[in-house]
Structures are given as C-alpha cells and as structure tokens.
Amino acid sequence: MDLTGSSLVIVADGRRARLFEERRRGGPLIEVTSQLGDLAPHRPMAASHAGGSHERMGPASHTGDRPTPGERREDDFIDLVGARAADVMRRSDHQGLVLIAAPRALGRLRQAMAHAKLTVSHAEARDRVSQTPDELRTCLRELRLHD
C-alpha cells in the first residue's frame, strides 16, 4: 500500500453522509461533501413502522420480516451515497477508499463499492457522522494501525 497516497473517506449513517479527501496519508481531512450532489429526500417521509393487522378474536401482530418504510428510506439514501461516491472515486486519482459508517449503512456501502468494482482499503462499523475532521483523522489513524 502506498503510504503517501491520497484517500477518499466516506462517513455515513442512514440519514446523513459526509465526504472527505485526505490528500496525503496522515494529513488533514478536507470536507468535499458537495461532490456528492443533492442528497435531500425527493419522496415523502416514510413511517418508521411497517404496520400490522390484528385478529378479531384476540391480540396478534402480523407485521412480517420485511424492512420498515423507514429502513427502506435509509437504504435508498445509502445506495444513493454509495453510487455517487463511487463516481467521485472513479473520477479522482485517490489510491485509498475508507468507509466509516453505522453497521447497516456500512454493509450497503460495501455492496455499492463492490458493485462499482472499487476496493475498500479500510472500513469501520461506527456512527461517526457528527465528529469533527480532527476527530475523524484520529479515528482513521487508529483504524490503520490495526490493519
């Protein structure tokens, strides 16, 4: 692995995403989230529950095992982030791709990157969207130490 090369860092959960460039390994993280474009929802807000039905002769719930509308909305958001981040990665000259995301979002981002035939150099299953670039830089340094 190139110790001096640049990396693209994606930090996301099911509702928010941030994109950073690390122009040299161990250097400052520069936020470039605007390169992802408009990530605002374009559909009405979904309910957070799947609904259910109850039998007339007693209590019962038949909600099924399908994702709730809220989970589907989060999945759609992460899929959009993954597709746009893959486009940014293809257009750039970054050598590394780092994913830091909530566990469910991390899985979907990994799928998007595999579908785009991009290799993820490091990944962490933690929700760190609210952290500052300096805090993320420290986390990235620790993540690289363990690999």
mmCIF file of N, CA, C and O in Angstrom, residues 49-66 68:
data_model
loop_
_atom_site.group_PDB
_atom_site.id
_atom_site.type_symbol
_atom_site.label_atom_id
_atom_site.label_comp_id
_atom_site.label_asym_id
_atom_site.label_seq_id
_atom_site.Cartn_x
_atom_site.Cartn_y
_atom_site.Cartn_z
ATOM 1 N N HIS A 49 -42.574 2.565 11.081
ATOM 2 C CA HIS A 49 -43.053 1.223 11.392
ATOM 3 C C HIS A 49 -43.677 0.595 10.156
ATOM 4 O O HIS A 49 -44.084 1.267 9.220
ATOM 5 N N ALA A 50 -43.762 -0.715 10.162
ATOM 6 C CA ALA A 50 -44.259 -1.433 8.988
ATOM 7 C C ALA A 50 -45.761 -1.625 9.013
ATOM 8 O O ALA A 50 -46.347 -2.090 8.058
ATOM 9 N N GLY A 51 -46.411 -1.282 10.108
ATOM 10 C CA GLY A 51 -47.843 -1.511 10.210
ATOM 11 C C GLY A 51 -48.117 -2.933 10.637
ATOM 12 O O GLY A 51 -47.221 -3.691 10.958
ATOM 13 N N GLY A 52 -49.346 -3.308 10.657
ATOM 14 C CA GLY A 52 -49.691 -4.668 11.058
ATOM 15 C C GLY A 52 -51.182 -4.845 11.046
ATOM 16 O O GLY A 52 -51.949 -3.927 10.774
ATOM 17 N N SER A 53 -51.589 -6.031 11.349
ATOM 18 C CA SER A 53 -53.014 -6.309 11.430
ATOM 19 C C SER A 53 -53.276 -7.101 12.706
ATOM 20 O O SER A 53 -52.392 -7.775 13.214
ATOM 21 N N HIS A 54 -54.463 -6.997 13.192
ATOM 22 C CA HIS A 54 -54.825 -7.680 14.434
ATOM 23 C C HIS A 54 -56.063 -8.523 14.197
ATOM 24 O O HIS A 54 -57.008 -8.089 13.544
ATOM 25 N N GLU A 55 -56.041 -9.709 14.725
ATOM 26 C CA GLU A 55 -57.175 -10.602 14.548
ATOM 27 C C GLU A 55 -58.338 -10.185 15.434
ATOM 28 O O GLU A 55 -58.147 -9.637 16.518
ATOM 29 N N ARG A 56 -59.466 -10.474 14.992
ATOM 30 C CA ARG A 56 -60.691 -10.097 15.699
ATOM 31 C C ARG A 56 -60.847 -10.823 17.033
ATOM 32 O O ARG A 56 -61.380 -10.286 17.985
ATOM 33 N N MET A 57 -60.368 -12.054 17.113
ATOM 34 C CA MET A 57 -60.596 -12.870 18.298
ATOM 35 C C MET A 57 -59.461 -12.801 19.306
ATOM 36 O O MET A 57 -59.388 -13.618 20.200
ATOM 37 N N GLY A 58 -58.594 -11.877 19.216
ATOM 38 C CA GLY A 58 -57.519 -11.762 20.202
ATOM 39 C C GLY A 58 -56.360 -10.963 19.649
ATOM 40 O O GLY A 58 -56.298 -10.686 18.453
ATOM 41 N N PRO A 59 -55.441 -10.582 20.527
ATOM 42 C CA PRO A 59 -54.318 -9.766 20.067
ATOM 43 C C PRO A 59 -53.342 -10.597 19.236
ATOM 44 O O PRO A 59 -53.002 -11.719 19.573
ATOM 45 N N ALA A 60 -52.914 -10.030 18.147
ATOM 46 C CA ALA A 60 -51.902 -10.656 17.299
ATOM 47 C C ALA A 60 -51.309 -9.593 16.399
ATOM 48 O O ALA A 60 -51.967 -8.630 16.038
ATOM 49 N N SER A 61 -50.078 -9.774 16.052
ATOM 50 C CA SER A 61 -49.406 -8.857 15.139
ATOM 51 C C SER A 61 -48.868 -9.650 13.973
ATOM 52 O O SER A 61 -48.212 -10.658 14.158
ATOM 53 N N HIS A 62 -49.129 -9.190 12.782
ATOM 54 C CA HIS A 62 -48.670 -9.860 11.578
ATOM 55 C C HIS A 62 -47.850 -8.882 10.738
ATOM 56 O O HIS A 62 -48.177 -8.588 9.606
ATOM 57 N N THR A 63 -46.799 -8.366 11.339
ATOM 58 C CA THR A 63 -46.016 -7.338 10.658
ATOM 59 C C THR A 63 -45.031 -7.908 9.650
ATOM 60 O O THR A 63 -44.567 -7.201 8.791
ATOM 61 N N GLY A 64 -44.680 -9.162 9.757
ATOM 62 C CA GLY A 64 -43.751 -9.759 8.807
ATOM 63 C C GLY A 64 -42.314 -9.391 9.101
ATOM 64 O O GLY A 64 -42.010 -8.646 10.032
ATOM 65 N N ASP A 65 -41.427 -9.925 8.288
ATOM 66 C CA ASP A 65 -39.995 -9.706 8.484
ATOM 67 C C ASP A 65 -39.412 -8.696 7.511
ATOM 68 O O ASP A 65 -38.211 -8.528 7.448
ATOM 69 N N ARG A 66 -40.246 -8.065 6.727
ATOM 70 C CA ARG A 66 -39.755 -7.096 5.744
ATOM 71 C C ARG A 66 -39.262 -5.835 6.439
ATOM 72 O O ARG A 66 -39.704 -5.503 7.532
ATOM 73 N N THR A 68 -38.964 -1.989 7.466
ATOM 74 C CA THR A 68 -39.973 -0.951 7.631
ATOM 75 C C THR A 68 -39.781 0.106 6.543
ATOM 76 O O THR A 68 -38.712 0.173 5.916
#
